[in-house]
Amino acid sequence: MRKGIANSKHAPIFETSAAVAALSAWSAVWVWFCYRGGYLTYYGDAEAHLNIARRILDSRTPGYDQIGSVWLPLPHVLTMLLARNDALWRTALAGSIVSGIAFVAAGVFLFRMTLRVFDGRAGAMAAIAATLVFASNPNLMYLQTTTMNEPMFIATLLGVVYFTVLFSDTQSWSAVCGAGFAALCGTLTRYDGWFVVPFAAVFVLIAAKRQRVAKAALFTVIAMLGPLYWFGHNWWCCSNVLDFYNGPYSAKGIQGSAYYPGLGNWAKAWMYFRTAVRWCAGTPLAWVGAAGLIACAAVRKARWPALLLVLPGVFYVWSMHSSGGTPIFVPDLWPNTYYNSRYGLALFPALAFGAAALVAVFPVRWQRATAAVVVLAAAAPWLIRPRPDAWITWKESQVNSEGRRAWTRAAAEYLAPRYRRGTGIITTFGDITGVFREAGIPLRETLTWDNWPHWPAAVARPDEFLWEEWAVAMGGDPVQTAVLRAGLRGPRYELVKIIMAPRAPVVEIYHCCIGLTRVDQNANTIHQSARSQERLPADEEQ
């Protein structure tokens, strides 16, 4: 290690560049591993994020409205140009690139912030330990290969912490702007970021030695541009400024009135969240990091980073208790399944910083050994069980996607050789869009419920306005209803494929049989495929 790093609060260019290079290489290794395993779109949300980014530029009605109204827009906007490339879209590497860059940025922010908080050699060893702990967690490393937005939010959170610590030291306006911009990006990535803004604004107000109100106001104005924009966007698109919160596709709307553990019960909310944290971070790091966060109370400059980094955890416990739309299920608590368990990563940056603080508070002669022990303890659960099903983020995505992956592949294999460009497919959006990505069919070939005014006309008067040659439906959805209504005056659409997978909805593929040349000249393939329902075994994708 160069001598300069131990004697300065500023990370020299060489050390920062080395951190960027090492984190980038490590990210690329994980992307390659998960790409080879076919894991990049195991999460249904990852598939959806990728396809939302694609439809902004590739849709029957491309444009601004395709951003949607529930998921915050920054990840989709940053991904859309990459997703426009057919190869990056079909392989899902478009999302991997964006998430990988976010992971690298998060690691660098953590490294530089820790180095600044703890002076001298203690800061150097603490920064190295924090970065190694951060990069050794397979749950985070898997997510940074996907289009999930957790890596990007972690980067924005650590950016806010870094720039506010920098401001505390320098009192510079540029640090205020940096913190405000990082917070703005966070508020456009996840709603957790909205919760962080007022606390960071209060810190700027307290930490400023001159022009306190002006500096706190500047930070607040920049950061609040995100929520204000999103209120306006929801009003413009949905005539409801809170559509993201209480609309039909919001988390609250999807959850409905269904009970889950923690709703209205603080003790259970905390129990389920802390269990998810243990699964995501590993038991050793949970204890080591918690001890380090407590030790931060003895280091004045470490108190603020520790407080800010635990705020996302506070947000999730509060949300589980009060909002009715944020359940967390883990395999060792009722109902013994996987759902939103990745939310446990909300405290992972705090635990990594706590581990670093523990290194920094030890005497100098023990710091190198302490750093080694802390890093090995954090990595121990994953070294003992070095396989994907020990990583709860991977396991959650794998278990919950078995049926979807099976019917997606079967439908894509059926459509790819039969579909002719320009003939059109009426379908919905969401999970079913993965069929067209795998089949290599551009989204502009599809008519979905995001394409206005074409969609409402087609489903309201399918006998006059439904002109697509193909239809891909799930039992009981608007597409199936429209196809059946289109045939009231005589058979118009023929059911040519039924795909059934365990614990998954039935997928039906229809082909227009009036005035069009059959795609399959072999009558057996068309007629028998509808009569023989394809049943996919539960373990087909194992």
Coordinates of C-alpha atoms in Angstrom, one line a residue:
M1 CA 0.0 0.0 0.0
R2 CA 1.4 3.4 -0.8
K3 CA 2.4 5.5 2.1
G4 CA 0.3 8.5 1.0
I5 CA -3.0 6.7 1.6
A6 CA -2.3 6.3 5.3
N7 CA -1.5 10.0 5.8
S8 CA -4.3 11.7 4.0
K9 CA -8.1 11.8 4.1
H10 CA -8.1 12.0 0.3
A11 CA -7.9 8.8 -1.7
P12 CA -5.1 9.2 -4.1
I13 CA -5.9 8.7 -7.8
F14 CA -3.9 5.4 -7.9
E15 CA -5.8 3.7 -5.1
T16 CA -9.2 4.9 -6.3
S17 CA -8.3 3.7 -9.9
A18 CA -7.2 0.4 -8.4
A19 CA -10.5 0.0 -6.6
V20 CA -12.4 0.8 -9.8
A21 CA -10.4 -1.7 -11.8
A22 CA -10.7 -4.5 -9.2
L23 CA -14.4 -4.0 -8.6
S24 CA -15.1 -3.8 -12.4
A25 CA -13.2 -7.1 -13.0
W26 CA -15.0 -8.8 -10.1
S27 CA -18.4 -7.6 -11.4
A28 CA -17.5 -8.9 -14.9
V29 CA -16.6 -12.3 -13.5
W30 CA -20.0 -12.5 -11.8
V31 CA -21.9 -11.4 -14.9
W32 CA -20.1 -14.1 -16.9
F33 CA -20.9 -16.7 -14.3
C34 CA -24.6 -15.8 -14.1
Y35 CA -24.9 -15.3 -17.9
R36 CA -23.5 -18.8 -18.4
G37 CA -26.0 -20.2 -15.9
G38 CA -28.9 -18.4 -17.5
Y39 CA -29.7 -16.6 -14.2
L40 CA -30.0 -13.0 -15.4
T41 CA -33.8 -13.0 -15.8
Y42 CA -34.7 -15.4 -13.0
Y43 CA -36.3 -12.5 -11.1
G44 CA -39.7 -11.7 -12.7
D45 CA -39.0 -8.0 -11.8
A46 CA -35.7 -8.2 -13.6
E47 CA -37.5 -9.3 -16.7
A48 CA -40.1 -6.6 -16.3
H49 CA -37.5 -3.8 -15.8
L50 CA -35.6 -5.0 -18.9
N51 CA -38.7 -4.9 -21.0
I52 CA -39.9 -1.6 -19.7
A53 CA -36.6 -0.1 -20.7
R54 CA -36.9 -1.7 -24.1
R55 CA -40.5 -0.6 -24.8
I56 CA -39.6 3.1 -24.3
L57 CA -37.9 3.0 -27.7
D58 CA -39.3 -0.2 -29.2
S59 CA -43.1 -0.4 -28.9
R60 CA -46.2 -0.1 -31.1
T61 CA -46.5 3.4 -29.4
P62 CA -42.9 4.2 -28.2
G63 CA -42.3 7.3 -26.1
Y64 CA -42.4 8.9 -22.7
D65 CA -45.7 7.2 -21.6
Q66 CA -44.0 3.8 -21.7
I67 CA -42.0 4.6 -18.6
G68 CA -45.1 3.6 -16.5
S69 CA -46.3 5.0 -13.2
V70 CA -45.2 2.7 -10.4
W71 CA -41.6 1.8 -10.7
L72 CA -39.3 4.9 -10.5
P73 CA -37.8 5.8 -13.9
L74 CA -34.1 6.2 -13.6
P75 CA -33.0 2.5 -13.9
H76 CA -35.2 2.2 -17.0
V77 CA -34.0 5.4 -18.6
L78 CA -30.4 4.4 -18.1
T79 CA -31.0 1.0 -19.5
M80 CA -33.1 1.9 -22.5
L81 CA -30.4 2.7 -25.0
L82 CA -28.6 -0.6 -24.2
A83 CA -31.8 -2.5 -24.3
R84 CA -32.5 -1.1 -27.7
N85 CA -29.7 -3.3 -29.0
D86 CA -31.3 -6.6 -29.9
A87 CA -28.3 -8.7 -28.6
L88 CA -28.1 -6.9 -25.3
W89 CA -31.9 -7.1 -24.8
R90 CA -32.2 -10.8 -25.7
T91 CA -29.3 -11.8 -23.5
A92 CA -30.4 -9.4 -20.7
L93 CA -26.8 -8.0 -20.6
A94 CA -28.2 -4.5 -21.0
G95 CA -29.4 -4.6 -17.4
S96 CA -26.2 -6.3 -16.2
I97 CA -24.1 -3.5 -17.6
V98 CA -26.1 -0.8 -15.8
S99 CA -26.3 -2.7 -12.5
G100 CA -22.6 -3.6 -12.7
I101 CA -21.6 0.1 -13.1
A102 CA -23.8 0.9 -10.1
F103 CA -22.1 -1.8 -8.1
V104 CA -18.6 -0.4 -8.9
A105 CA -19.7 3.2 -8.1
A106 CA -21.2 1.9 -4.7
G107 CA -17.9 0.2 -3.8
V108 CA -15.8 3.2 -4.7
F109 CA -18.1 5.6 -2.7
L110 CA -17.8 3.2 0.3
F111 CA -14.0 3.0 0.0
R112 CA -13.6 6.8 -0.2
M113 CA -16.1 7.6 2.5
T114 CA -14.6 5.1 5.0
L115 CA -11.1 6.4 4.2
R116 CA -12.3 10.0 4.9
V117 CA -14.1 9.1 8.1
F118 CA -11.2 7.2 9.8
D119 CA -7.9 9.1 9.6
G120 CA -4.5 7.7 8.8
R121 CA -3.6 4.1 8.7
A122 CA -6.8 3.2 10.5
G123 CA -8.8 4.7 7.6
A124 CA -6.8 2.8 5.0
M125 CA -7.3 -0.6 6.7
A126 CA -10.9 0.2 7.4
A127 CA -11.6 1.2 3.8
I128 CA -10.0 -1.9 2.4
A129 CA -11.9 -4.1 4.9
A130 CA -15.2 -2.4 4.0
T131 CA -14.7 -2.8 0.3
L132 CA -13.7 -6.4 0.6
V133 CA -16.7 -7.2 2.8
F134 CA -18.9 -5.4 0.3
A135 CA -17.6 -7.3 -2.7
S136 CA -17.6 -10.7 -1.0
N137 CA -21.4 -11.0 -0.6
P138 CA -22.9 -13.3 -3.2
N139 CA -26.4 -12.0 -2.6
L140 CA -25.4 -8.5 -3.8
M141 CA -23.1 -9.8 -6.5
Y142 CA -25.9 -11.8 -8.0
L143 CA -28.3 -8.8 -8.0
Q144 CA -25.7 -6.7 -9.7
T145 CA -25.8 -9.0 -12.6
T146 CA -29.5 -8.5 -13.1
T147 CA -31.8 -5.6 -14.0
M148 CA -32.9 -5.3 -10.4
N149 CA -32.6 -1.7 -9.0
E150 CA -31.1 -2.5 -5.5
P151 CA -27.5 -2.0 -6.7
M152 CA -28.3 1.4 -8.2
F153 CA -30.0 2.5 -5.0
I154 CA -27.1 1.3 -2.8
A155 CA -24.8 3.4 -5.1
T156 CA -27.0 6.5 -4.6
L157 CA -27.2 6.0 -0.9
L158 CA -23.4 5.6 -0.5
G159 CA -23.0 8.7 -2.7
V160 CA -25.2 10.7 -0.4
V161 CA -23.1 9.5 2.6
Y162 CA -19.8 10.3 0.9
F163 CA -20.7 13.8 -0.2
T164 CA -22.2 14.7 3.1
V165 CA -19.1 13.6 4.9
L166 CA -17.1 15.5 2.3
F167 CA -19.2 18.6 3.0
S168 CA -18.7 18.2 6.7
D169 CA -14.9 18.5 6.1
T170 CA -14.8 21.0 3.3
Q171 CA -18.0 23.1 3.7
S172 CA -17.9 23.4 -0.1
W173 CA -20.9 24.1 -2.3
S174 CA -19.8 21.4 -4.7
A175 CA -20.2 18.8 -2.0
V176 CA -23.7 20.0 -1.3
C177 CA -24.5 19.7 -5.0
G178 CA -22.9 16.3 -5.1
A179 CA -25.0 15.1 -2.1
G180 CA -28.1 16.6 -3.6
F181 CA -27.6 15.0 -7.0
A182 CA -26.9 11.6 -5.4
A183 CA -30.1 12.0 -3.4
L184 CA -32.0 13.0 -6.5
C185 CA -30.8 9.8 -8.3
G186 CA -31.9 7.8 -5.2
T187 CA -35.4 9.4 -5.2
L188 CA -35.7 8.4 -8.9
T189 CA -34.6 4.8 -8.2
R190 CA -36.4 3.5 -5.1
Y191 CA -38.9 5.0 -2.7
D192 CA -36.4 4.3 0.1
G193 CA -34.6 7.3 -1.2
W194 CA -37.5 9.6 -0.4
F195 CA -37.2 8.6 3.2
V196 CA -33.5 9.5 3.4
V197 CA -33.8 13.1 2.0
P198 CA -35.1 15.0 5.1
F199 CA -32.5 13.4 7.4
A200 CA -29.7 14.4 5.0
A201 CA -31.1 17.9 4.8
V202 CA -31.1 18.2 8.5
F203 CA -27.4 17.0 8.6
V204 CA -26.4 19.7 6.0
L205 CA -28.2 22.3 8.1
I206 CA -26.4 21.2 11.3
A207 CA -23.0 20.6 9.8
A208 CA -22.8 23.9 7.8
K209 CA -20.7 26.5 9.6
R210 CA -21.7 29.4 7.4
Q211 CA -24.8 30.0 5.2
R212 CA -26.6 27.0 6.8
V213 CA -30.1 27.8 5.5
A214 CA -28.9 28.4 2.0
K215 CA -26.8 25.2 1.8
A216 CA -29.6 23.1 3.3
A217 CA -32.1 24.7 1.0
L218 CA -29.9 23.9 -2.1
F219 CA -29.6 20.3 -1.1
T220 CA -33.3 20.0 -0.5
V221 CA -34.3 21.7 -3.7
I222 CA -32.0 19.4 -5.8
A223 CA -33.1 16.2 -4.0
M224 CA -36.8 17.0 -4.0
L225 CA -36.9 17.5 -7.8
G226 CA -37.3 13.7 -8.0
P227 CA -40.4 13.3 -5.9
L228 CA -42.0 16.5 -7.3
Y229 CA -41.4 15.2 -10.9
W230 CA -42.9 11.8 -10.0
F231 CA -46.0 13.4 -8.6
G232 CA -46.4 15.4 -11.8
H233 CA -45.7 12.4 -13.9
N234 CA -48.4 10.3 -12.2
W235 CA -50.9 13.2 -12.5
W236 CA -50.1 13.5 -16.2
C237 CA -50.2 9.8 -17.0
C238 CA -52.9 8.6 -14.6
S239 CA -54.8 11.7 -13.3
N240 CA -53.7 10.6 -9.8
V241 CA -50.6 12.0 -8.2
L242 CA -50.5 9.0 -5.9
D243 CA -51.1 6.3 -8.5
F244 CA -47.6 4.8 -7.7
Y245 CA -48.9 4.4 -4.1
N246 CA -52.5 3.4 -4.3
G247 CA -53.1 2.7 -8.0
P248 CA -54.1 -0.8 -9.3
Y249 CA -50.5 -1.8 -10.2
S250 CA -48.9 -0.3 -7.0
A251 CA -47.5 -2.7 -4.3
K252 CA -50.4 -1.8 -2.1
G253 CA -52.9 -2.4 -4.9
I254 CA -51.4 -5.8 -5.7
Q255 CA -51.3 -6.8 -2.0
G256 CA -54.8 -5.7 -1.4
S257 CA -56.3 -6.6 1.9
A258 CA -54.3 -9.8 2.3
Y259 CA -52.6 -10.2 5.7
Y260 CA -48.9 -10.8 6.0
P261 CA -46.7 -11.1 9.1
G262 CA -45.7 -7.7 10.4
L263 CA -48.7 -5.8 9.1
G264 CA -49.8 -3.7 12.2
N265 CA -47.3 -5.6 14.4
W266 CA -44.0 -3.9 15.1
A267 CA -42.4 -7.0 16.7
K268 CA -43.2 -9.2 13.8
A269 CA -42.1 -6.6 11.3
W270 CA -38.7 -6.3 13.0
M271 CA -38.4 -10.1 13.3
Y272 CA -39.1 -10.8 9.6
F273 CA -36.8 -7.9 8.5
R274 CA -33.9 -8.8 10.7
T275 CA -34.2 -12.5 9.6
A276 CA -34.0 -11.3 5.9
V277 CA -30.9 -9.2 6.9
R278 CA -29.3 -12.3 8.4
W279 CA -30.1 -14.4 5.3
C280 CA -28.7 -11.6 3.0
A281 CA -25.6 -10.5 5.0
G282 CA -24.8 -13.8 6.8
T283 CA -24.9 -14.3 10.5
P284 CA -21.2 -13.5 11.2
L285 CA -21.4 -10.1 9.4
A286 CA -24.8 -9.3 11.1
W287 CA -23.1 -9.6 14.5
V288 CA -19.8 -8.0 13.6
G289 CA -21.4 -5.2 11.7
A290 CA -23.9 -4.5 14.5
A291 CA -21.0 -4.3 17.0
G292 CA -19.2 -2.0 14.7
L293 CA -22.2 0.3 14.3
I294 CA -22.4 0.5 18.1
A295 CA -18.7 1.3 18.2
C296 CA -19.4 4.2 15.8
A297 CA -20.9 6.1 18.7
A298 CA -17.4 6.6 20.1
V299 CA -16.1 8.1 16.8
R300 CA -17.7 11.4 16.2
K301 CA -17.2 11.5 12.4
A302 CA -18.6 8.0 12.1
R303 CA -21.9 8.7 13.8
W304 CA -23.6 10.4 10.8
P305 CA -22.6 7.7 8.2
A306 CA -23.8 5.0 10.6
L307 CA -27.1 6.8 11.1
L308 CA -27.8 7.5 7.5
L309 CA -26.9 3.9 6.4
V310 CA -29.4 2.3 8.8
L311 CA -32.3 4.5 7.5
P312 CA -33.3 2.2 4.7
G313 CA -33.8 -0.6 7.3
V314 CA -36.0 1.7 9.4
F315 CA -38.0 2.5 6.2
Y316 CA -38.6 -1.2 5.5
V317 CA -39.7 -2.0 9.1
W318 CA -42.0 1.0 9.1
S319 CA -43.4 0.1 5.6
M320 CA -44.0 -3.5 6.6
H321 CA -45.9 -2.4 9.7
S322 CA -47.9 0.5 8.2
S323 CA -48.2 0.5 4.4
G324 CA -49.8 -2.9 3.7
G325 CA -47.7 -3.4 0.6
T326 CA -44.3 -4.6 1.7
P327 CA -44.4 -8.2 2.9
I328 CA -41.2 -10.2 3.4
F329 CA -41.2 -14.0 3.5
V330 CA -38.1 -16.1 4.4
P331 CA -37.8 -19.9 4.4
D332 CA -37.4 -20.3 8.1
L333 CA -40.4 -18.3 9.2
W334 CA -44.1 -18.9 8.3
P335 CA -45.2 -19.3 5.6
N336 CA -41.7 -20.7 4.9
T337 CA -41.3 -19.4 1.4
Y338 CA -39.4 -16.7 -0.5
Y339 CA -40.7 -13.2 -1.3
N340 CA -38.9 -9.9 -1.1
S341 CA -36.2 -11.5 1.0
R342 CA -33.7 -9.3 -0.9
Y343 CA -35.0 -6.3 1.1
G344 CA -32.6 -7.6 3.8
L345 CA -29.8 -6.0 1.7
A346 CA -31.1 -2.6 2.8
L347 CA -28.8 -2.9 5.9
F348 CA -25.9 -4.5 4.1
P349 CA -24.0 -1.2 3.4
A350 CA -24.5 -0.3 7.1
L351 CA -23.1 -3.6 8.2
A352 CA -20.1 -3.3 5.9
F353 CA -19.3 0.1 7.3
G354 CA -19.8 -1.2 10.9
A355 CA -17.3 -4.0 10.1
A356 CA -14.9 -1.3 8.9
A357 CA -15.5 0.8 12.1
L358 CA -14.6 -2.2 14.2
V359 CA -11.2 -2.4 12.4
A360 CA -10.6 1.3 12.9
V361 CA -11.2 1.3 16.6
F362 CA -8.6 -1.4 17.3
P363 CA -5.1 -0.4 18.2
V364 CA -2.9 0.1 15.1
R365 CA -0.8 -3.0 15.7
W366 CA -3.9 -5.1 15.6
Q367 CA -5.7 -3.5 12.7
R368 CA -4.3 -5.7 9.9
A369 CA -5.2 -8.9 11.7
T370 CA -8.6 -7.5 12.7
A371 CA -9.3 -6.6 9.1
A372 CA -8.4 -10.1 7.9
V373 CA -10.6 -11.6 10.6
V374 CA -13.6 -9.3 9.8
V375 CA -13.4 -10.1 6.1
L376 CA -13.0 -13.8 6.6
A377 CA -15.9 -13.8 9.1
A378 CA -18.1 -11.9 6.5
A379 CA -17.2 -14.4 3.8
A380 CA -17.4 -17.5 5.9
P381 CA -21.0 -18.5 5.2
W382 CA -20.4 -18.4 1.5
L383 CA -17.1 -20.1 1.6
I384 CA -18.6 -23.0 3.7
R385 CA -21.5 -23.4 1.2
P386 CA -20.1 -22.1 -2.1
R387 CA -23.2 -22.8 -4.3
P388 CA -26.0 -20.7 -5.6
D389 CA -28.8 -22.2 -3.5
A390 CA -27.1 -20.9 -0.4
W391 CA -27.6 -17.3 -1.7
I392 CA -31.1 -16.2 -0.8
T393 CA -31.4 -13.7 -3.6
W394 CA -30.6 -16.4 -6.1
K395 CA -32.7 -19.0 -4.4
E396 CA -35.7 -16.7 -4.2
S397 CA -35.5 -15.9 -7.9
Q398 CA -35.0 -19.6 -8.8
V399 CA -37.9 -20.9 -6.8
N400 CA -40.4 -18.3 -7.8
S401 CA -39.5 -18.5 -11.5
E402 CA -39.6 -22.2 -12.2
G403 CA -43.1 -22.2 -13.8
R404 CA -42.6 -18.9 -15.6
R405 CA -39.3 -19.9 -17.1
A406 CA -40.8 -23.2 -18.3
W407 CA -43.7 -21.7 -20.2
T408 CA -41.7 -18.7 -21.4
R409 CA -39.2 -21.1 -23.1
A410 CA -42.0 -23.3 -24.6
A411 CA -43.9 -20.4 -26.0
A412 CA -40.8 -18.8 -27.4
E413 CA -39.7 -22.0 -29.1
Y414 CA -43.2 -22.3 -30.7
L415 CA -43.5 -18.7 -31.9
A416 CA -39.9 -18.1 -33.1
P417 CA -40.0 -20.3 -36.3
R418 CA -43.6 -19.5 -37.1
Y419 CA -44.0 -15.8 -36.6
R420 CA -43.6 -13.5 -39.7
R421 CA -42.5 -10.0 -39.1
G422 CA -45.3 -7.4 -39.6
T423 CA -48.3 -9.7 -38.9
G424 CA -48.7 -8.7 -35.3
I425 CA -49.4 -10.2 -31.9
I426 CA -52.0 -9.1 -29.4
T427 CA -51.0 -9.8 -25.8
T428 CA -50.6 -8.3 -22.4
F429 CA -47.4 -7.0 -20.8
G430 CA -45.5 -8.2 -17.7
D431 CA -44.2 -11.8 -17.4
I432 CA -45.5 -12.7 -20.9
T433 CA -43.2 -10.2 -22.6
G434 CA -40.3 -12.5 -21.8
V435 CA -41.7 -14.8 -24.5
F436 CA -41.0 -12.2 -27.2
R437 CA -37.6 -11.4 -25.9
E438 CA -36.5 -15.0 -26.0
A439 CA -38.1 -15.5 -29.4
G440 CA -36.3 -12.4 -30.8
I441 CA -39.6 -10.7 -31.7
P442 CA -39.4 -6.9 -31.3
L443 CA -41.9 -5.3 -29.0
R444 CA -43.2 -3.1 -31.8
E445 CA -44.7 -6.3 -33.3
T446 CA -46.9 -6.6 -30.2
L447 CA -50.1 -4.8 -29.2
T448 CA -50.4 -4.6 -25.4
W449 CA -52.4 -2.7 -22.9
D450 CA -49.7 0.0 -22.9
N451 CA -50.5 0.9 -26.5
W452 CA -53.2 3.6 -26.5
P453 CA -55.6 4.1 -28.3
H454 CA -55.1 0.9 -30.3
W455 CA -55.5 -1.5 -27.3
P456 CA -58.8 -0.3 -26.0
A457 CA -60.3 -0.3 -29.5
A458 CA -59.1 -3.8 -30.2
V459 CA -60.5 -5.3 -26.9
A460 CA -63.7 -3.3 -27.0
R461 CA -64.6 -4.1 -30.7
P462 CA -62.4 -7.0 -31.7
D463 CA -64.6 -7.9 -34.6
E464 CA -63.7 -4.6 -36.2
F465 CA -60.3 -3.5 -34.8
L466 CA -58.5 -6.7 -33.9
W467 CA -56.2 -7.2 -36.9
E468 CA -53.2 -9.1 -35.4
E469 CA -52.5 -12.5 -36.8
W470 CA -51.4 -14.0 -33.5
A471 CA -52.6 -13.8 -29.9
V472 CA -50.8 -14.9 -26.8
A473 CA -53.0 -15.0 -23.7
M474 CA -53.2 -16.3 -20.2
G475 CA -56.5 -17.9 -19.1
G476 CA -59.1 -15.3 -18.3
D477 CA -57.1 -12.2 -19.4
P478 CA -58.4 -9.5 -21.7
V479 CA -56.7 -11.0 -24.7
Q480 CA -58.5 -14.3 -24.4
T481 CA -61.8 -12.5 -24.0
A482 CA -61.1 -10.4 -27.1
V483 CA -60.1 -13.4 -29.2
L484 CA -63.3 -15.3 -28.2
R485 CA -65.4 -12.2 -28.9
A486 CA -63.7 -11.7 -32.3
G487 CA -65.1 -15.1 -33.3
L488 CA -68.7 -14.5 -32.5
R489 CA -69.6 -14.1 -36.1
G490 CA -67.7 -17.3 -37.1
P491 CA -64.4 -18.9 -36.2
R492 CA -61.7 -16.3 -36.6
Y493 CA -58.9 -17.4 -34.2
E494 CA -57.8 -20.9 -33.7
L495 CA -56.2 -22.2 -30.5
V496 CA -53.0 -23.7 -31.7
K497 CA -51.0 -24.2 -28.5
I498 CA -51.7 -24.7 -24.8
I499 CA -48.8 -24.6 -22.4
M500 CA -49.2 -25.7 -18.8
A501 CA -46.5 -25.5 -16.2
P502 CA -46.7 -26.4 -12.4
R503 CA -47.8 -23.5 -10.2
A504 CA -48.2 -21.2 -13.2
P505 CA -51.1 -19.8 -15.3
V506 CA -52.1 -21.6 -18.5
V507 CA -50.7 -19.9 -21.6
E508 CA -52.7 -20.1 -24.8
I509 CA -51.5 -19.2 -28.3
Y510 CA -54.0 -18.4 -31.0
H511 CA -53.6 -18.0 -34.8
C512 CA -55.9 -16.1 -37.1
C513 CA -57.5 -18.6 -39.5
I514 CA -59.5 -16.3 -41.8
G515 CA -58.0 -14.7 -44.9
L516 CA -54.4 -15.6 -43.9
T517 CA -52.0 -18.2 -45.0
R518 CA -51.4 -20.8 -42.3
V519 CA -48.0 -20.5 -40.7
D520 CA -47.7 -24.3 -40.4
Q521 CA -48.7 -26.1 -43.6
N522 CA -48.6 -29.4 -41.7
A523 CA -52.1 -29.7 -40.4
N524 CA -51.1 -32.1 -37.7
T525 CA -48.9 -29.5 -36.0
I526 CA -51.6 -26.9 -35.9
H527 CA -54.6 -29.0 -35.0
Q528 CA -53.0 -31.5 -32.7
S529 CA -51.1 -28.9 -30.8
A530 CA -54.3 -27.5 -29.5
R531 CA -55.8 -30.8 -28.6
S532 CA -52.6 -32.1 -26.8
Q533 CA -52.0 -29.8 -23.9
E534 CA -48.2 -29.5 -23.4
R535 CA -47.5 -30.1 -19.7
L536 CA -44.1 -29.0 -18.5
P537 CA -42.6 -31.0 -15.6
A538 CA -41.8 -29.2 -12.4
D539 CA -38.1 -29.9 -12.6
E540 CA -37.6 -29.1 -16.2
E541 CA -35.6 -26.0 -15.5
Q542 CA -33.6 -27.4 -12.6

